[in-house]
Coordinates of C-alpha atoms in Angstrom, one line a residue:
M5 CA 0.4 -9.3 12.2
L6 CA -2.6 -10.5 10.2
E7 CA -4.8 -10.6 13.2
R8 CA -4.1 -6.9 13.9
I9 CA -4.7 -5.5 10.4
R10 CA -7.5 -7.5 8.9
G11 CA -10.6 -9.4 9.8
R12 CA -13.4 -8.4 7.4
F13 CA -13.7 -12.0 5.9
S14 CA -13.6 -13.9 9.2
H15 CA -15.3 -17.2 9.8
G16 CA -19.1 -17.5 9.7
G17 CA -20.2 -14.2 8.3
N18 CA -21.7 -13.3 4.9
Q19 CA -18.3 -12.1 3.7
D20 CA -16.9 -15.5 4.5
R21 CA -19.6 -17.2 2.4
V22 CA -18.9 -14.8 -0.5
Y23 CA -15.2 -15.7 -0.2
Q24 CA -15.9 -19.4 -0.3
K25 CA -17.9 -18.9 -3.5
W26 CA -15.1 -16.8 -5.0
L27 CA -12.6 -19.6 -4.2
A28 CA -14.8 -22.2 -5.9
E29 CA -15.1 -20.1 -9.0
N30 CA -11.6 -18.7 -9.3
E31 CA -9.2 -21.4 -8.1
N32 CA -9.9 -24.2 -10.5
R33 CA -6.7 -24.5 -12.5
E34 CA -5.7 -27.9 -13.9
S35 CA -2.3 -29.2 -12.8
S36 CA -1.7 -30.7 -16.2
Q37 CA -1.9 -27.3 -17.9
V38 CA 0.4 -25.8 -15.3
T39 CA 2.9 -28.6 -15.9
K40 CA 2.8 -28.0 -19.6
D41 CA 3.5 -24.3 -19.0
I42 CA 6.5 -25.2 -16.8
Q43 CA 7.9 -27.4 -19.6
G44 CA 8.0 -24.3 -21.8
Y45 CA 10.0 -22.2 -19.3
E46 CA 13.6 -21.3 -20.3
L47 CA 14.5 -20.7 -16.6
K48 CA 13.8 -23.4 -14.1
P49 CA 15.8 -22.4 -11.0
K50 CA 15.9 -24.3 -7.8
I51 CA 13.9 -22.6 -5.0
S52 CA 15.0 -23.3 -1.5
L53 CA 12.2 -22.9 1.1
I54 CA 13.4 -22.2 4.6
V55 CA 11.3 -23.0 7.7
T56 CA 12.5 -22.3 11.2
V57 CA 10.8 -24.5 13.8
F58 CA 10.3 -24.2 17.6
N59 CA 7.9 -26.3 19.5
T60 CA 5.5 -26.2 16.5
D61 CA 2.3 -28.2 16.7
P62 CA 3.1 -31.4 14.7
G63 CA -0.2 -31.2 12.8
S64 CA 0.6 -27.7 11.6
L65 CA 4.1 -28.7 10.7
N66 CA 2.9 -31.7 8.8
R67 CA 0.4 -29.6 6.8
C68 CA 3.2 -27.0 6.1
I69 CA 5.5 -29.7 4.7
E70 CA 2.8 -31.5 2.8
S71 CA 1.9 -28.2 1.1
V72 CA 5.5 -28.0 -0.2
R73 CA 5.4 -31.6 -1.4
R74 CA 2.3 -30.9 -3.4
Q75 CA 4.0 -28.3 -5.5
V76 CA 3.4 -28.7 -9.2
Y77 CA 6.9 -27.2 -9.8
D78 CA 9.3 -29.8 -8.5
N79 CA 12.8 -28.1 -8.5
W80 CA 12.7 -27.2 -4.9
E81 CA 14.2 -28.1 -1.6
L82 CA 12.8 -27.6 1.9
C83 CA 15.2 -26.7 4.7
L84 CA 13.8 -27.2 8.2
H85 CA 15.9 -25.9 11.0
D86 CA 14.8 -26.6 14.6
N87 CA 15.7 -24.2 17.3
A88 CA 16.2 -26.7 20.1
S89 CA 12.5 -27.5 20.6
S90 CA 11.6 -28.8 24.1
R91 CA 8.4 -30.4 22.8
Q92 CA 9.1 -34.0 22.0
E93 CA 6.2 -34.3 19.5
T94 CA 7.9 -31.6 17.4
I95 CA 11.2 -33.4 17.5
D96 CA 9.6 -36.7 16.6
C97 CA 7.8 -35.1 13.7
L98 CA 11.0 -33.6 12.3
D99 CA 12.8 -36.9 12.8
R100 CA 10.2 -38.7 10.7
W101 CA 10.5 -36.2 7.9
G102 CA 14.3 -36.4 8.1
R103 CA 14.3 -40.2 7.6
Q104 CA 11.9 -40.3 4.7
D105 CA 13.2 -40.9 1.2
D106 CA 12.8 -37.4 -0.4
P107 CA 16.3 -35.9 -0.6
R108 CA 14.7 -32.4 -1.2
I109 CA 13.7 -32.3 2.5
I110 CA 16.6 -31.4 4.7
V111 CA 16.3 -31.4 8.5
A112 CA 18.7 -29.8 11.0
L113 CA 18.2 -30.0 14.8
G114 CA 19.7 -27.1 16.8
E115 CA 21.4 -27.8 20.1
Q116 CA 20.5 -24.6 21.8
N117 CA 17.7 -22.1 21.7
E118 CA 19.0 -19.1 19.8
D119 CA 17.9 -15.7 18.6
K120 CA 15.4 -16.0 15.7
S121 CA 17.7 -14.3 13.3
I122 CA 20.5 -16.8 14.0
R123 CA 18.3 -19.8 13.4
S124 CA 16.9 -18.2 10.2
N125 CA 20.4 -17.6 8.9
E126 CA 21.4 -21.2 9.7
A127 CA 18.4 -22.3 7.6
V128 CA 19.6 -20.1 4.7
R129 CA 23.0 -21.6 4.9
M130 CA 21.4 -25.1 4.5
A131 CA 19.9 -23.9 1.2
G132 CA 21.5 -24.4 -2.2
G133 CA 18.9 -22.7 -4.4
E134 CA 19.3 -19.6 -6.6
Y135 CA 16.2 -18.3 -4.8
I136 CA 15.2 -18.5 -1.2
G137 CA 11.5 -18.6 -0.2
I138 CA 10.5 -17.7 3.4
L139 CA 7.7 -19.8 4.9
G140 CA 6.2 -20.0 8.4
D141 CA 6.2 -23.3 10.2
N142 CA 2.4 -23.4 10.6
D143 CA 1.6 -21.9 7.2
E144 CA 0.8 -23.5 3.8
L145 CA 1.5 -22.9 0.1
S146 CA -0.9 -23.2 -2.7
P147 CA 0.0 -26.1 -5.0
F148 CA 0.8 -23.6 -7.7
A149 CA 2.8 -21.2 -5.6
L150 CA 6.3 -22.1 -6.9
S151 CA 5.1 -22.5 -10.5
E152 CA 3.7 -19.0 -10.3
V153 CA 7.0 -17.7 -8.9
V154 CA 9.0 -19.4 -11.6
G155 CA 6.6 -18.1 -14.2
L156 CA 7.3 -14.6 -13.0
I157 CA 11.0 -15.2 -13.0
N158 CA 10.8 -16.1 -16.7
E159 CA 8.8 -13.0 -17.4
R160 CA 11.0 -10.8 -15.2
P161 CA 14.4 -12.4 -14.9
G162 CA 15.8 -9.4 -13.1
A163 CA 13.3 -9.8 -10.2
D164 CA 15.1 -9.7 -6.8
L165 CA 12.0 -10.1 -4.6
I166 CA 8.6 -11.7 -5.3
Y167 CA 5.5 -11.7 -3.2
S168 CA 1.9 -12.7 -3.5
D169 CA -1.6 -12.2 -2.1
E170 CA -2.5 -14.4 0.9
D171 CA -5.3 -15.6 3.2
R172 CA -5.6 -17.5 6.4
I173 CA -6.3 -21.2 7.0
D174 CA -7.4 -23.2 10.0
A175 CA -6.5 -26.7 11.1
A176 CA -9.5 -28.1 9.2
G177 CA -8.4 -26.5 5.9
N178 CA -11.0 -23.7 5.9
R179 CA -9.7 -20.6 4.2
F180 CA -10.8 -17.1 5.1
D181 CA -9.6 -13.5 5.5
P182 CA -8.0 -12.8 2.1
W183 CA -5.4 -10.0 1.7
F184 CA -5.2 -8.6 -1.9
K185 CA -2.1 -6.5 -2.2
P186 CA -1.0 -3.8 -4.7
D187 CA 2.1 -4.1 -6.9
W188 CA 5.3 -2.7 -5.5
S189 CA 4.5 0.3 -3.4
P190 CA 7.6 1.8 -1.6
E191 CA 5.7 4.3 0.6
L192 CA 3.3 1.5 1.7
L193 CA 6.3 -0.7 2.7
M194 CA 7.5 2.1 5.0
S195 CA 4.1 2.3 6.6
V196 CA 3.5 -1.5 7.1
N197 CA 5.0 -4.8 6.2
Y198 CA 2.4 -5.5 3.5
I199 CA 4.6 -8.1 1.8
N200 CA 4.5 -10.2 4.9
R201 CA 5.0 -13.9 3.9
F202 CA 5.3 -15.8 1.7
Y203 CA 8.1 -14.1 -0.3
V204 CA 11.0 -15.2 -2.4
V205 CA 14.4 -13.5 -2.5
R206 CA 17.2 -13.9 -5.1
R207 CA 20.0 -15.5 -3.2
E208 CA 22.6 -13.0 -4.4
I209 CA 20.5 -10.1 -3.0
G210 CA 20.0 -11.7 0.4
D211 CA 23.7 -12.5 0.6
R212 CA 24.5 -8.9 -0.2
V213 CA 22.5 -7.5 2.7
G214 CA 23.5 -10.3 5.1
W215 CA 20.0 -11.8 5.5
Y216 CA 18.7 -11.6 9.0
R217 CA 20.3 -9.6 11.9
P218 CA 19.8 -9.9 15.7
G219 CA 17.6 -7.5 17.6
Y220 CA 14.5 -7.6 15.4
D221 CA 12.8 -10.8 16.6
G222 CA 9.3 -9.3 16.3
A223 CA 10.0 -7.8 12.9
Q224 CA 12.9 -9.7 11.3
D225 CA 11.2 -10.2 8.0
Y226 CA 10.2 -6.5 7.9
D227 CA 13.8 -5.5 8.6
L228 CA 15.1 -7.8 5.9
L229 CA 12.6 -6.4 3.3
L230 CA 13.6 -2.8 4.1
R231 CA 17.3 -3.6 3.8
I232 CA 16.7 -5.3 0.5
Y233 CA 15.0 -2.1 -0.7
L234 CA 18.1 -0.2 0.2
V235 CA 19.9 -2.1 -2.6
S236 CA 17.1 -3.0 -5.1
D237 CA 13.7 -1.8 -6.1
K238 CA 13.0 -4.9 -8.3
F239 CA 10.1 -6.1 -6.2
F240 CA 7.3 -7.9 -8.1
H241 CA 3.9 -9.0 -7.1
I242 CA 1.8 -12.0 -8.2
P243 CA -1.9 -11.2 -7.8
R244 CA -2.9 -14.7 -6.7
I245 CA -3.3 -16.2 -3.3
L246 CA -0.3 -18.4 -3.0
Y247 CA 0.1 -18.5 0.7
H248 CA -2.2 -19.5 3.6
S249 CA -1.2 -18.2 7.1
G250 CA -2.0 -20.8 9.7
T251 CA -4.0 -20.1 12.8
A252 CA -2.6 -22.9 15.0
S253 CA -1.8 -21.8 18.5
R254 CA 1.9 -21.4 19.5
P255 CA 3.5 -21.7 23.0
A256 CA 2.7 -18.8 25.2
R257 CA 6.2 -17.5 25.4
S258 CA 6.7 -17.3 21.6
T259 CA 3.3 -15.7 21.1
V260 CA 3.8 -13.0 23.8
A261 CA 7.3 -12.3 22.6
E262 CA 6.3 -11.8 19.0
K263 CA 3.3 -9.6 19.9
D264 CA 5.1 -7.5 22.5
N265 CA 8.2 -6.9 20.3
S266 CA 6.6 -6.4 16.9
S267 CA 5.8 -2.7 17.3
D268 CA 9.1 -1.7 18.8
D269 CA 11.2 -3.8 16.5
G270 CA 9.2 -2.7 13.4
L271 CA 9.6 0.9 14.4
K272 CA 13.4 0.3 14.8
A273 CA 13.5 -1.3 11.4
V274 CA 11.9 1.7 9.7
T275 CA 14.1 4.1 11.6
D276 CA 17.2 2.2 10.7
F277 CA 16.1 2.2 7.0
L278 CA 15.6 6.0 7.0
D279 CA 19.0 6.5 8.7
A280 CA 20.7 4.2 6.2
R281 CA 19.3 6.4 3.4
G282 CA 20.5 9.5 5.1
E283 CA 16.9 10.8 5.4
Q284 CA 16.0 13.7 7.7
A285 CA 12.9 11.9 8.8
T286 CA 11.1 10.5 11.8
A287 CA 9.1 7.3 12.2
A288 CA 6.3 6.9 14.8
A289 CA 3.8 4.2 15.7
G290 CA 0.5 4.4 13.8
A291 CA -3.1 3.6 14.7
I292 CA -2.2 0.0 15.5
S293 CA 1.0 -1.6 16.7
T294 CA 2.3 -2.9 13.3
E295 CA 1.9 0.3 11.2
Y296 CA 4.0 3.3 11.1
I297 CA 4.0 7.0 10.1
V298 CA 7.0 8.4 8.4
R299 CA 7.4 12.2 8.4
Y300 CA 10.1 14.0 6.4
K301 CA 11.6 17.1 7.7
V302 CA 11.1 20.1 5.5
R303 CA 14.3 21.2 3.8
G304 CA 14.7 25.0 4.2
S305 CA 11.5 27.1 4.3
P306 CA 10.1 27.2 0.7
K307 CA 7.0 29.2 0.1
V308 CA 3.8 27.2 -0.4
S309 CA 1.0 28.8 -2.5
I310 CA -2.4 27.5 -1.5
I311 CA -4.8 28.0 -4.5
V312 CA -8.5 28.2 -3.6
P313 CA -11.0 28.9 -6.4
F314 CA -14.6 29.8 -5.3
K315 CA -17.9 31.1 -6.4
D316 CA -19.9 32.6 -3.6
K317 CA -21.0 30.1 -0.9
V318 CA -19.4 32.5 1.6
E319 CA -20.2 30.3 4.6
L320 CA -18.0 27.5 3.2
L321 CA -15.3 29.9 2.0
K322 CA -15.2 31.6 5.4
N323 CA -14.9 28.4 7.3
C324 CA -12.2 27.1 4.9
I325 CA -10.0 30.3 5.0
D326 CA -10.6 31.1 8.7
R327 CA -9.6 27.6 9.8
L328 CA -6.7 27.5 7.5
L329 CA -5.3 30.8 8.8
E330 CA -6.0 30.0 12.4
K331 CA -4.6 26.5 12.5
S332 CA -1.7 26.2 10.0
S333 CA 1.7 26.2 11.7
Y334 CA 3.9 26.4 8.6
P335 CA 5.7 29.7 8.5
D336 CA 5.8 30.6 4.8
Y337 CA 2.7 30.2 2.8
E338 CA 0.3 32.4 0.8
V339 CA -3.4 31.9 0.0
I340 CA -4.4 32.6 -3.6
L341 CA -8.2 33.2 -3.6
I342 CA -9.7 33.2 -7.1
S343 CA -13.3 34.4 -7.4
N344 CA -15.0 32.9 -10.4
N345 CA -18.3 34.7 -11.2
S346 CA -19.2 35.4 -7.6
R347 CA -22.3 37.7 -7.4
E348 CA -23.6 37.6 -3.9
G349 CA -23.3 40.7 -1.6
E350 CA -22.3 38.5 1.4
T351 CA -19.3 37.2 -0.6
R352 CA -18.2 40.8 -1.3
E353 CA -18.6 41.8 2.3
Y354 CA -16.5 38.9 3.5
L355 CA -13.7 39.5 1.0
E356 CA -13.6 43.2 1.9
S357 CA -13.2 42.3 5.6
L358 CA -10.5 39.7 4.9
N359 CA -7.5 41.9 5.4
H360 CA -4.7 39.3 6.0
P361 CA -1.1 39.6 4.8
R362 CA -1.1 36.0 3.6
V363 CA -4.2 36.3 1.4
R364 CA -4.1 37.5 -2.1
L365 CA -7.5 38.0 -3.8
F366 CA -8.0 37.6 -7.6
T367 CA -11.0 37.7 -9.9
Y368 CA -11.1 35.5 -12.9
D369 CA -14.6 35.7 -14.4
I370 CA -14.5 33.1 -17.2
P371 CA -17.1 30.4 -17.9
F372 CA -16.3 27.8 -15.2
N373 CA -13.4 25.5 -16.2
Y374 CA -11.7 24.0 -13.2
S375 CA -8.5 23.3 -15.0
K376 CA -8.1 26.7 -16.5
I377 CA -8.9 28.5 -13.3
N378 CA -6.3 26.5 -11.3
N379 CA -3.7 26.9 -14.0
W380 CA -4.3 30.6 -14.0
G381 CA -4.0 30.6 -10.2
A382 CA -0.7 28.8 -10.4
A383 CA 0.6 31.5 -12.7
Q384 CA -0.3 34.2 -10.1
A385 CA 1.3 32.2 -7.3
T386 CA 4.8 33.0 -6.0
G387 CA 5.5 29.8 -4.1
E388 CA 7.9 27.0 -5.0
Y389 CA 5.2 24.5 -4.1
L390 CA 1.5 24.6 -5.2
L391 CA -1.3 23.3 -2.9
F392 CA -4.6 23.1 -4.7
L393 CA -7.4 23.2 -2.2
N394 CA -11.2 23.2 -2.5
N395 CA -13.1 26.0 -0.8
D396 CA -15.4 23.4 0.9
T397 CA -12.6 21.9 3.0
E398 CA -11.6 22.5 6.6
V399 CA -8.1 22.0 8.1
I400 CA -7.9 19.7 11.1
S401 CA -4.2 19.4 11.9
P402 CA -1.9 22.5 12.3
S403 CA 1.0 20.6 10.7
W404 CA -0.7 19.6 7.5
I405 CA 1.3 21.9 5.2
E406 CA 4.7 20.8 6.4
E407 CA 3.7 17.1 6.5
M408 CA 2.6 17.3 2.8
L409 CA 5.6 19.4 1.9
G410 CA 8.1 16.9 3.4
Y411 CA 6.9 14.4 0.8
A412 CA 6.4 16.9 -2.0
Q413 CA 10.1 17.9 -1.7
R414 CA 11.3 14.4 -2.4
P415 CA 12.7 14.1 -5.9
E416 CA 10.8 10.8 -6.7
I417 CA 7.4 12.1 -5.5
G418 CA 4.9 13.8 -7.8
A419 CA 1.4 14.6 -6.3
V420 CA 0.8 14.4 -2.5
G421 CA -2.8 13.9 -1.3
A422 CA -4.5 13.8 2.0
K423 CA -7.3 11.8 3.7
L424 CA -10.5 13.8 3.3
L425 CA -13.5 13.2 5.6
F426 CA -17.2 14.0 5.3
E427 CA -18.8 16.0 8.1
D428 CA -19.9 12.8 9.8
G429 CA -16.3 11.5 10.0
T430 CA -16.7 8.9 7.3
I431 CA -14.1 8.9 4.5
Q432 CA -14.6 11.0 1.4
H433 CA -11.1 10.4 -0.2
G434 CA -8.6 7.7 0.7
G435 CA -6.8 7.7 -2.7
V436 CA -8.0 7.3 -6.3
V437 CA -8.2 3.9 -8.0
L438 CA -8.4 3.9 -11.8
G439 CA -11.2 1.8 -13.2
I440 CA -13.7 2.0 -10.4
G441 CA -17.1 3.0 -11.8
G442 CA -15.7 2.7 -15.3
F443 CA -13.4 5.7 -14.9
A444 CA -11.9 6.4 -11.4
D445 CA -13.2 6.9 -7.9
H446 CA -12.1 7.3 -4.3
I447 CA -11.2 4.1 -2.5
Y448 CA -12.8 3.7 1.0
A449 CA -15.4 6.3 0.2
G450 CA -18.1 6.1 2.9
A451 CA -16.1 3.9 5.2
R452 CA -15.4 4.7 8.8
E453 CA -11.8 5.6 9.7
N454 CA -9.5 2.7 10.8
S455 CA -11.4 0.3 8.6
S456 CA -9.7 -3.1 7.8
T457 CA -10.5 -4.5 4.4
A458 CA -9.3 -7.2 2.0
F459 CA -7.2 -4.3 0.4
G460 CA -5.7 -3.3 3.8
R461 CA -6.4 -0.3 5.9
D462 CA -7.3 3.4 5.2
T463 CA -4.7 4.4 7.8
W464 CA -1.7 3.4 5.7
T465 CA 0.5 5.8 3.7
R466 CA 0.6 4.3 0.3
N467 CA 1.1 5.0 -3.4
Y468 CA -1.8 5.5 -5.8
L469 CA -1.9 6.4 -9.5
A470 CA -3.8 9.5 -8.5
V471 CA -5.1 11.6 -5.6
T472 CA -7.8 14.2 -5.6
A473 CA -7.0 17.9 -6.2
A474 CA -9.5 18.8 -3.5
C475 CA -6.2 18.8 -1.5
L476 CA -3.1 18.2 -3.6
M477 CA 0.4 19.5 -3.3
V478 CA 3.0 19.3 -6.0
D479 CA 6.4 20.9 -6.7
R480 CA 5.8 23.8 -9.0
K481 CA 8.7 22.7 -11.3
K482 CA 7.2 19.3 -11.7
F483 CA 3.7 20.7 -12.3
E484 CA 5.0 23.0 -15.0
A485 CA 7.2 20.3 -16.6
V486 CA 4.2 18.1 -17.3
G487 CA 2.0 21.0 -18.5
G488 CA -0.3 21.6 -15.5
F489 CA -4.0 20.7 -15.6
D490 CA -5.4 19.7 -19.0
E491 CA -7.8 22.5 -19.9
E492 CA -9.9 20.2 -22.1
F493 CA -11.4 19.0 -18.8
V494 CA -14.1 21.4 -17.6
V495 CA -15.3 20.1 -14.2
C496 CA -13.7 16.9 -13.1
G497 CA -11.0 14.4 -14.1
S498 CA -8.2 16.8 -14.7
D499 CA -6.6 16.0 -11.3
V500 CA -6.5 12.3 -12.1
E501 CA -5.1 13.0 -15.6
L502 CA -2.4 15.3 -14.1
C503 CA -1.4 12.6 -11.7
L504 CA -1.2 10.1 -14.6
R505 CA 1.2 12.4 -16.4
L506 CA 3.3 12.8 -13.3
Y507 CA 3.4 9.0 -13.0
A508 CA 4.3 8.6 -16.6
A509 CA 7.2 11.1 -16.0
G510 CA 8.6 8.7 -13.4
Y511 CA 7.2 10.2 -10.2
R512 CA 5.3 8.3 -7.5
N513 CA 2.1 9.8 -6.2
V514 CA 1.3 9.3 -2.6
Y515 CA -1.6 9.4 -0.2
L516 CA -0.9 10.5 3.4
A517 CA -3.5 9.0 5.7
F518 CA -2.2 10.9 8.7
V519 CA -2.9 14.3 7.0
R520 CA -6.7 14.8 7.5
L521 CA -9.1 17.5 6.4
Y522 CA -12.9 17.7 6.3
H523 CA -14.4 18.0 2.8
Y524 CA -17.9 19.1 2.5
E525 CA -18.0 17.7 -1.1
A526 CA -19.9 19.3 -4.0
Q527 CA -21.6 22.0 -1.9
T528 CA -20.2 24.8 -4.2
R529 CA -21.2 23.5 -7.6
R530 CA -24.0 21.1 -8.3
A531 CA -23.0 17.5 -8.9
W532 CA -22.8 17.2 -12.7
V533 CA -20.3 15.8 -15.1
D534 CA -19.6 17.5 -18.4
Q535 CA -19.9 15.2 -21.5
K536 CA -16.5 16.6 -22.6
D537 CA -15.0 15.4 -19.3
I538 CA -16.3 11.9 -20.0
E539 CA -14.7 11.9 -23.5
C540 CA -11.4 13.2 -22.2
S541 CA -11.4 10.7 -19.4
I542 CA -12.0 7.8 -21.8
R543 CA -9.1 9.0 -24.0
H544 CA -6.6 9.7 -21.2
Y545 CA -7.4 6.9 -18.8
A546 CA -7.7 4.2 -21.5
P547 CA -4.1 2.7 -21.2
F548 CA -4.5 2.3 -17.4
L549 CA -8.0 1.0 -17.7
Q550 CA -6.9 -1.7 -20.1
R551 CA -3.9 -3.0 -18.1
G552 CA -5.3 -2.3 -14.6
D553 CA -4.3 0.0 -11.8
P554 CA -0.9 -1.3 -10.4
Y555 CA -1.7 0.1 -7.0
Y556 CA -5.0 -1.8 -6.7
N557 CA -5.6 -5.5 -7.2
E558 CA -7.2 -7.3 -10.1
N559 CA -9.1 -9.6 -7.7
L560 CA -11.1 -6.7 -6.3
S561 CA -14.2 -5.4 -8.0
L562 CA -14.3 -2.1 -9.8
A563 CA -18.0 -1.9 -9.0
G564 CA -17.5 -0.5 -5.5
T565 CA -15.1 1.5 -3.3
D566 CA -15.1 -0.5 -0.1
G567 CA -11.9 -2.6 -0.8
N568 CA -13.8 -5.7 0.0
T569 CA -16.0 -6.5 -3.0
L570 CA -14.5 -9.4 -5.0
R571 CA -14.1 -9.6 -8.7
G572 CA -15.0 -12.6 -10.8
L573 CA -18.1 -13.8 -8.9
R574 CA -20.8 -15.2 -11.2
E575 CA -24.4 -14.2 -10.6
N576 CA -26.5 -17.0 -9.1

């Protein structure tokens, strides 16, 4: 999977040199201090690591096993289950490890080649630990991996699944291509297996769902993770690189099977998950073979009120409204046009010519206040769902309303946002991250679509603390329950603050990468920020700025929006 979704920090380039510098400056913990921390833990559970083996390169397998033996936390066992390897070097390697004097290393040799799920479950049955860790046979762990896991278990004793950040490693021990992940993001997991490996499961939870099942050889971990989510949402993330995915080559049959099956098996896993939850939803393949698009069927046909404030700029307004009316396929929506201090004759002529049954025109000539105008527009709207839309946007896909509505109807979802593109096709909005630039900003801004970064890809549906109200849908009842937009904000920031209140009320906000619009940003009003907005932002964003955005990653810099700039690098 990693080869297909990442690659920005690959060998030899400038980004690789930056990453080596970051590793040197940020991975310098002392084992003695970690050992002292472990001594203070109340909970010191046994962690059983399972590794299934088939014709694995002995060098890779040795490095995998040695990485476990180097763990600072020592209450572990390693369960190695061979799937009837035909490669004698692999058998000899396992035999040597089985005869050495560490009772924590357990080796079992299978008599016949079986389905991957069967051999994985046999490895689980070998394990005696309270927690089961899943490790690949040519992959390696950081020396502090298990101590970090046990540290989190002591902080969060109810954790059912634990995962970490990761990178890749070659046979020479060179590390590259880091993947810095967000905290638990349910919508992201339905879009891609972002947890990947290494992950640790509470034994009781794995037993409850039956561990691995046949028929998902290309995506057995993904299927297991989704089925665990059916019974628990206690997923916790450690923002440290604890796992190094190996690059050693595998036998051709295994490689081809995994690559050919991963997309179909992953799609089947997501579809099964949706069916098990009783969802009226479909899953489809995404931009690459290991990512997926989930669309929820709209329940009923509720009215959607699209609220569009404007001041003159008739060429933008006409393009926005004409494309919206021409392309939108959803059957029940109204457009609430709110003129705020428009003065130009061309604007008046266009509005007089705009005789459409879906369009309702209002005038609200107050000193500009984005929040107040949109709250007033919401009060005029008759729809059950509110869609706030800038007048400098342009609809691309006919199904944009129903695709956003399918998510907005979900009881656990607050604000629903879309991918917005500049006129040249680069990304204007791919979600909002708190803390970037000192306040908040759009991740992936300026990047090309289908970009792979250390934070993942812009094509993934995922949760964020906030999305921009340049295109934002929300259930009217939820909007009203949290009090609408805060009218202390004059120009900008109230959309983020609204999303934070929705999040605080227990809702998840979501960015839909497959819903795309153009956004000719800031062409209606000049680019300025009111001092009052800065003061309001500092006050309302402060708690999140202090503890960090859970849907970002503390290892990524807040100085840029590219998802690649690393935090914690010292100046030369």
